[in-house]
Short mmCIF file of C-alpha atoms in Angstrom, two decimals:
data_model
loop_
_atom_site.label_atom_id
_atom_site.label_comp_id
_atom_site.label_asym_id
_atom_site.label_seq_id
_atom_site.Cartn_x
_atom_site.Cartn_y
_atom_site.Cartn_z
CA MET D 158 1.68 -12.43 11.98
CA LYS D 159 3.55 -15.65 12.77
CA PHE D 160 6.89 -13.88 12.44
CA ALA D 161 5.79 -10.96 14.63
CA ARG D 162 4.58 -13.25 17.38
CA ARG D 163 7.76 -15.30 17.11
CA LEU D 164 9.91 -12.19 17.56
CA ASN D 165 7.69 -10.68 20.28
CA PRO D 166 6.42 -13.65 22.32
CA GLY D 167 3.74 -12.92 24.89
CA ARG D 168 2.42 -9.99 22.84
CA PRO D 169 -0.76 -11.29 21.15
CA ASN D 170 -2.11 -7.97 19.84
CA LEU D 171 -1.51 -6.24 16.52
CA ILE D 172 -2.46 -2.83 15.17
CA ALA D 173 -3.70 -2.37 11.61
CA PHE D 174 -5.26 0.58 9.80
CA LYS D 175 -8.77 1.13 8.50
CA GLY D 176 -8.98 0.86 4.73
CA SER D 177 -6.09 -1.59 4.64
CA PHE D 178 -5.85 -4.78 2.62
CA HIS D 179 -3.35 -7.49 3.52
CA GLY D 180 -4.65 -10.58 1.73
CA ARG D 181 -7.43 -13.15 1.72
CA THR D 182 -6.13 -15.82 4.07
CA ILE D 183 -7.71 -15.85 7.53
CA GLY D 184 -4.67 -14.02 8.88
CA GLY D 185 -4.59 -11.46 6.06
CA THR D 186 -8.36 -10.98 6.22
CA SER D 187 -8.18 -10.39 9.98
CA LEU D 188 -5.80 -7.50 9.31
CA SER D 189 -7.87 -6.01 6.46
CA SER D 190 -10.78 -3.57 6.51
CA SER D 191 -11.07 -2.14 3.02
CA LYS D 192 -14.22 -3.99 1.87
CA GLU D 193 -17.01 -5.79 3.68
CA VAL D 194 -16.99 -8.66 1.19
CA HIS D 195 -13.47 -9.61 2.24
CA ARG D 196 -14.61 -10.32 5.83
CA LYS D 197 -18.37 -10.89 6.10
CA PHE D 198 -18.52 -14.65 5.46
CA TYR D 199 -15.54 -15.76 7.52
CA ASP D 200 -16.22 -15.06 11.17
CA PRO D 201 -14.77 -15.67 13.60
CA LEU D 202 -11.58 -14.05 12.39
CA LEU D 203 -8.39 -14.01 14.42
CA PRO D 204 -8.52 -12.11 17.74
CA GLY D 205 -6.05 -9.47 18.80
CA VAL D 206 -6.27 -7.15 15.77
CA ASN D 207 -7.03 -3.51 16.64
CA PHE D 208 -7.82 -0.95 13.95
CA VAL D 209 -7.06 2.77 13.92
CA GLU D 210 -7.84 5.33 11.22
CA PHE D 211 -5.42 5.78 8.34
CA PRO D 212 -4.60 9.49 8.06
CA ASN D 213 -6.32 11.18 5.13
CA CYS D 214 -5.32 14.73 4.30
CA TYR D 215 -6.59 14.62 0.73
CA THR D 216 -10.37 15.04 0.93
CA GLY D 217 -12.49 17.34 3.05
CA LYS D 218 -14.72 14.59 4.42
CA TYR D 219 -11.80 13.10 6.31
CA LYS D 220 -10.01 16.20 7.57
CA GLU D 221 -10.56 14.94 11.11
CA HIS D 222 -8.35 11.96 10.21
CA SER D 223 -5.18 14.04 10.22
CA ALA D 224 -1.85 12.44 11.04
CA GLU D 225 -1.74 14.30 14.35
CA ARG D 226 -5.22 13.06 15.31
CA VAL D 227 -4.36 9.45 14.47
CA LEU D 228 -1.17 9.61 16.53
CA GLU D 229 -3.15 11.06 19.44
CA THR D 230 -5.64 8.19 19.11
CA LEU D 231 -2.83 5.67 19.30
CA GLU D 232 -1.42 7.20 22.45
CA GLN D 233 -4.91 7.29 23.98
CA MET D 234 -5.37 3.60 23.19
CA PHE D 235 -2.11 2.83 24.96
CA LYS D 236 -3.17 4.77 28.03
CA SER D 237 -6.75 3.51 28.27
CA TYR D 238 -7.20 -0.10 27.16
CA LEU D 239 -4.38 -1.50 25.01
CA SER D 240 -1.03 -1.73 26.71
CA PRO D 241 1.84 -1.30 24.23
CA ASP D 242 3.57 -4.18 26.03
CA SER D 243 0.85 -6.46 24.59
CA ILE D 244 1.40 -5.42 20.95
CA SER D 245 3.77 -7.44 18.80
CA ALA D 246 3.51 -5.35 15.61
CA MET D 247 1.90 -2.58 13.63
CA ILE D 248 1.23 -3.33 9.98
CA ILE D 249 0.70 -0.55 7.47
CA GLU D 250 0.72 0.24 3.75
CA ALA D 251 2.76 3.40 3.21
CA MET D 252 0.36 3.99 0.34
CA GLN D 253 -2.98 2.24 0.78
CA GLY D 254 -4.03 0.18 -2.22
CA GLU D 255 -7.63 -0.95 -1.77
CA GLY D 256 -8.22 1.98 0.58
CA GLY D 257 -8.16 4.52 -2.24
CA TYR D 258 -4.51 4.97 -3.21
CA LEU D 259 -3.87 7.14 -0.19
CA PRO D 260 -0.23 7.89 0.61
CA ALA D 261 0.58 8.39 4.27
CA PRO D 262 1.15 12.10 4.91
CA LEU D 263 4.65 13.55 4.61
CA LYS D 264 3.60 17.04 5.67
CA PRO D 265 3.11 18.82 8.03
CA ILE D 266 4.54 15.77 9.79
CA ASN D 267 6.07 12.58 8.44
CA PHE D 268 3.47 10.11 9.71
CA LEU D 269 5.57 7.01 9.15
CA LYS D 270 8.54 8.51 10.93
CA GLU D 271 6.33 9.20 13.92
CA LEU D 272 5.06 5.61 13.81
CA ARG D 273 8.65 4.39 13.67
CA ASN D 274 9.43 6.42 16.79
CA ILE D 275 6.40 5.00 18.62
CA CYS D 276 7.35 1.45 17.65
CA ASP D 277 10.94 1.95 18.79
CA LYS D 278 9.79 3.42 22.09
CA HIS D 279 7.57 0.42 22.88
CA LYS D 280 9.60 -2.31 21.12
CA ILE D 281 6.80 -2.92 18.61
CA LEU D 282 7.69 -4.27 15.17
CA LEU D 283 6.82 -2.04 12.20
CA ILE D 284 5.67 -4.12 9.22
CA CYS D 285 5.23 -2.45 5.84
CA ASP D 286 3.03 -4.20 3.29
CA GLU D 287 4.63 -3.47 -0.09
CA VAL D 288 2.76 -6.14 -2.05
CA GLN D 289 1.09 -3.60 -4.35
CA SER D 290 3.39 -0.61 -3.94
CA GLY D 291 6.82 -2.27 -3.96
CA ILE D 292 9.41 -3.21 -6.59
CA GLY D 293 9.65 0.19 -8.27
CA ARG D 294 5.93 0.94 -8.56
CA THR D 295 6.28 4.37 -6.87
CA GLY D 296 9.66 5.26 -8.37
CA LYS D 297 11.59 3.77 -5.48
CA TRP D 298 12.13 0.14 -4.61
CA PHE D 299 9.56 0.45 -1.84
CA SER D 300 6.95 3.12 -1.14
CA ILE D 301 8.24 3.52 2.42
CA ASN D 302 11.54 4.77 0.95
CA HIS D 303 9.77 8.08 0.25
CA TYR D 304 9.51 8.57 4.02
CA ASP D 305 13.15 7.88 4.97
CA VAL D 306 11.98 5.09 7.28
CA VAL D 307 13.28 1.54 7.64
CA PRO D 308 10.62 -0.96 8.76
CA ASP D 309 11.41 -4.17 10.62
CA VAL D 310 9.61 -6.34 8.06
CA ILE D 311 8.55 -5.81 4.45
CA THR D 312 6.11 -7.99 2.51
CA ILE D 313 6.52 -8.25 -1.27
CA ALA D 314 4.74 -9.99 -4.17
CA LYS D 315 2.89 -8.68 -7.28
CA GLY D 316 5.56 -6.70 -9.16
CA LEU D 317 8.34 -9.03 -8.08
CA GLY D 318 7.33 -11.83 -10.45
CA ASN D 319 6.11 -9.54 -13.23
CA GLY D 320 2.98 -11.68 -13.64
CA LEU D 321 4.27 -14.98 -12.28
CA PRO D 322 3.28 -16.05 -8.77
CA ILE D 323 5.87 -15.24 -6.13
CA GLY D 324 5.81 -13.50 -2.77
CA GLY D 325 7.72 -13.26 0.42
CA PHE D 326 8.72 -11.18 3.39
CA CYS D 327 12.05 -9.58 4.22
CA ALA D 328 13.75 -8.75 7.50
CA SER D 329 17.27 -8.57 8.83
CA HIS D 330 19.38 -11.74 8.87
CA GLU D 331 19.41 -11.62 12.65
CA ARG D 332 15.61 -11.60 12.84
CA MET D 333 15.07 -14.16 10.10
CA SER D 334 17.45 -16.51 11.87
CA THR D 335 15.03 -16.77 14.79
CA MET D 336 12.67 -18.90 12.65
CA PRO D 337 13.63 -22.56 13.17
CA PRO D 338 13.84 -24.83 10.10
CA ALA D 339 10.41 -26.09 8.97
CA SER D 340 8.58 -23.55 11.17
CA HIS D 341 7.36 -21.70 8.07
CA GLY D 342 7.02 -22.49 4.39
CA SER D 343 4.58 -23.20 1.56
CA THR D 344 3.99 -25.95 -0.97
CA PHE D 345 5.15 -23.95 -3.98
CA GLY D 346 7.59 -21.67 -2.19
CA GLY D 347 10.86 -21.19 -4.05
CA ASN D 348 9.40 -22.25 -7.41
CA PRO D 349 12.42 -22.03 -9.77
CA VAL D 350 10.52 -20.54 -12.71
CA SER D 351 9.01 -17.78 -10.57
CA CYS D 352 12.37 -17.13 -8.92
CA ALA D 353 14.02 -16.81 -12.34
CA ALA D 354 11.32 -14.34 -13.41
CA ALA D 355 11.81 -12.32 -10.21
CA TYR D 356 15.58 -12.23 -10.68
CA LYS D 357 15.20 -11.03 -14.27
CA THR D 358 12.59 -8.43 -13.24
CA LEU D 359 14.98 -6.89 -10.72
CA GLU D 360 17.79 -7.03 -13.26
CA VAL D 361 15.76 -5.16 -15.91
CA ILE D 362 14.59 -2.50 -13.45
CA GLU D 363 18.22 -1.75 -12.61
CA ARG D 364 19.56 -2.13 -16.15
CA ASP D 365 17.01 0.24 -17.68
CA ASN D 366 17.11 2.74 -14.80
CA LEU D 367 13.36 2.35 -14.37
CA LEU D 368 13.22 3.79 -10.85
CA ASP D 369 14.28 7.24 -12.08
CA TYR D 370 12.03 6.97 -15.13
CA VAL D 371 8.98 6.01 -13.07
CA PHE D 372 9.55 8.67 -10.43
CA LYS D 373 10.18 11.56 -12.86
CA THR D 374 7.52 10.61 -15.39
CA GLY D 375 5.01 9.82 -12.68
CA SER D 376 5.59 13.19 -11.02
CA GLU D 377 4.97 14.93 -14.34
CA ILE D 378 1.77 12.93 -14.92
CA ILE D 379 0.48 13.61 -11.39
CA ASP D 380 1.11 17.35 -11.79
CA HIS D 381 -0.60 17.33 -15.19
CA LEU D 382 -3.64 15.47 -13.87
CA ALA D 383 -3.92 17.73 -10.82
CA LYS D 384 -3.80 20.84 -13.02
CA GLU D 385 -6.28 19.59 -15.63
CA LEU D 386 -8.71 18.11 -13.09
CA SER D 387 -8.39 20.71 -10.35
CA THR D 388 -12.18 21.16 -10.10
CA GLN D 389 -13.23 17.57 -10.89
CA ALA D 390 -10.93 15.33 -8.85
CA ASN D 391 -8.34 14.90 -6.15
CA VAL D 392 -5.11 13.47 -7.53
CA ARG D 393 -2.41 11.84 -5.39
CA GLY D 394 0.32 9.23 -5.52
CA PHE D 395 3.95 8.52 -6.27
CA GLY D 396 5.49 7.35 -9.53
CA PHE D 397 3.19 5.01 -11.41
CA MET D 398 0.84 4.42 -8.48
CA ILE D 399 -1.71 7.20 -8.99
CA GLY D 400 -5.12 7.68 -7.41
CA ILE D 401 -7.82 9.96 -8.81
CA GLU D 402 -10.77 10.52 -6.48
CA LEU D 403 -13.99 11.63 -8.20
CA GLU D 404 -17.27 12.99 -6.85
CA SER D 405 -19.15 9.69 -6.74
CA LYS D 406 -18.87 5.95 -7.18
CA GLU D 407 -21.30 6.21 -10.11
CA LYS D 408 -18.94 8.56 -11.94
CA VAL D 409 -16.04 6.18 -11.35
CA GLU D 410 -18.02 3.38 -13.02
CA LYS D 411 -18.95 5.59 -15.98
CA VAL D 412 -15.33 6.69 -16.44
CA LYS D 413 -14.17 3.08 -16.25
CA ASP D 414 -16.65 2.01 -18.95
CA GLU D 415 -15.74 4.90 -21.26
CA CYS D 416 -12.03 4.21 -20.80
CA PHE D 417 -12.57 0.58 -21.77
CA LYS D 418 -14.05 1.75 -25.07
CA GLU D 419 -10.77 3.64 -25.65
CA ASN D 420 -8.69 0.55 -24.80
CA ILE D 421 -7.63 2.02 -21.47
CA LEU D 422 -7.94 -0.29 -18.47
CA ILE D 423 -8.50 1.34 -15.08
CA LEU D 424 -9.70 -0.09 -11.79
CA PRO D 425 -11.77 1.45 -8.99
CA THR D 426 -10.34 1.70 -5.49
CA GLY D 427 -11.60 3.01 -2.17
CA GLU D 428 -15.02 4.63 -2.00
CA LYS D 429 -14.90 6.63 -5.22
CA ALA D 430 -11.43 6.68 -6.74
CA ILE D 431 -9.72 5.13 -9.73
CA ARG D 432 -6.22 3.75 -9.74
CA LEU D 433 -3.64 4.06 -12.49
CA LEU D 434 -0.95 1.36 -12.67
CA PRO D 435 0.88 1.61 -16.00
CA PRO D 436 3.76 -0.78 -16.71
CA LEU D 437 7.06 0.53 -15.36
CA ASN D 438 8.59 0.52 -18.83
CA ILE D 439 5.65 1.99 -20.76
CA GLU D 440 6.66 4.34 -23.57
CA LYS D 441 6.16 7.93 -22.49
CA ALA D 442 4.24 8.88 -25.65
CA LEU D 443 1.75 6.05 -25.11
CA LEU D 444 1.34 7.00 -21.46
CA THR D 445 0.76 10.71 -22.08
CA ASN D 446 -1.68 9.95 -24.89
CA SER D 447 -3.65 7.64 -22.61
CA ILE D 448 -3.64 10.19 -19.78
CA ASP D 449 -4.98 12.90 -22.09
CA LYS D 450 -7.79 10.56 -23.19
CA LEU D 451 -8.57 9.84 -19.54
CA ILE D 452 -8.70 13.54 -18.71
CA ASN D 453 -11.13 14.21 -21.55
CA ILE D 454 -13.33 11.31 -20.44
CA ILE D 455 -13.46 12.55 -16.84
CA LYS D 456 -14.36 16.06 -18.00
CA LYS D 457 -17.02 14.74 -20.38
CA VAL D 458 -18.63 12.32 -17.91
#
């Protein structure tokens, strides 16, 4: 938010998407709307954040939240009460994490490409939050790479340190150079141990060709899950970032408990979905065996 307002001075407003999660600081919380507990105790949050629906073409309940409808809503906002000249940035997850592992639609229209066009037209920065989905998780370095779109800013963390604490944001050298020395930083920023871990993580991903492995194996797993659970669940995702939406939150909890008994760790996300996040270098035999156990549990429960 600081960077966006630095690059677009005099534009106090931002656009974020419902179901999003961008962190637990006051700034990150102000941009998030995935769970009530993240926001309810911390009012007043920062002003100037405007939410629009995240397009959902995966479940019948949300058919009205098509990519076309969301884009129409944006244009209507611009015409009626929120001048695009007042907006410094839009921030989005190409694949929502806490919102239910929902990828932005690619068909019938490429939603992120349309957002890119809107941002270019109005000189609005496009920020992509890749904290959960980046660093090879979806079979590409960043989830937005699936959409053939280049954002103005990318945020990164989780997978970068492979368990050690490190995070950051990336932009062009020209844009980053607009931040004066000492205008931004953190107490433990640049920690040498975390930086060494991040460097080695990137090295191993390239050395072991993990992007191709994750994309191809993940595609096979997603197809297998969709076929086996065609009447029980909605399956979506890229690579090793897979969402399985079930019929109820109660069923999600039962599946989670049964999986734990089989030494399989899963985590709920969204209203009634589970997320699968296997290690990028997991052995294929172990992964397929775990997936088959999960399928049997879902069918049984």
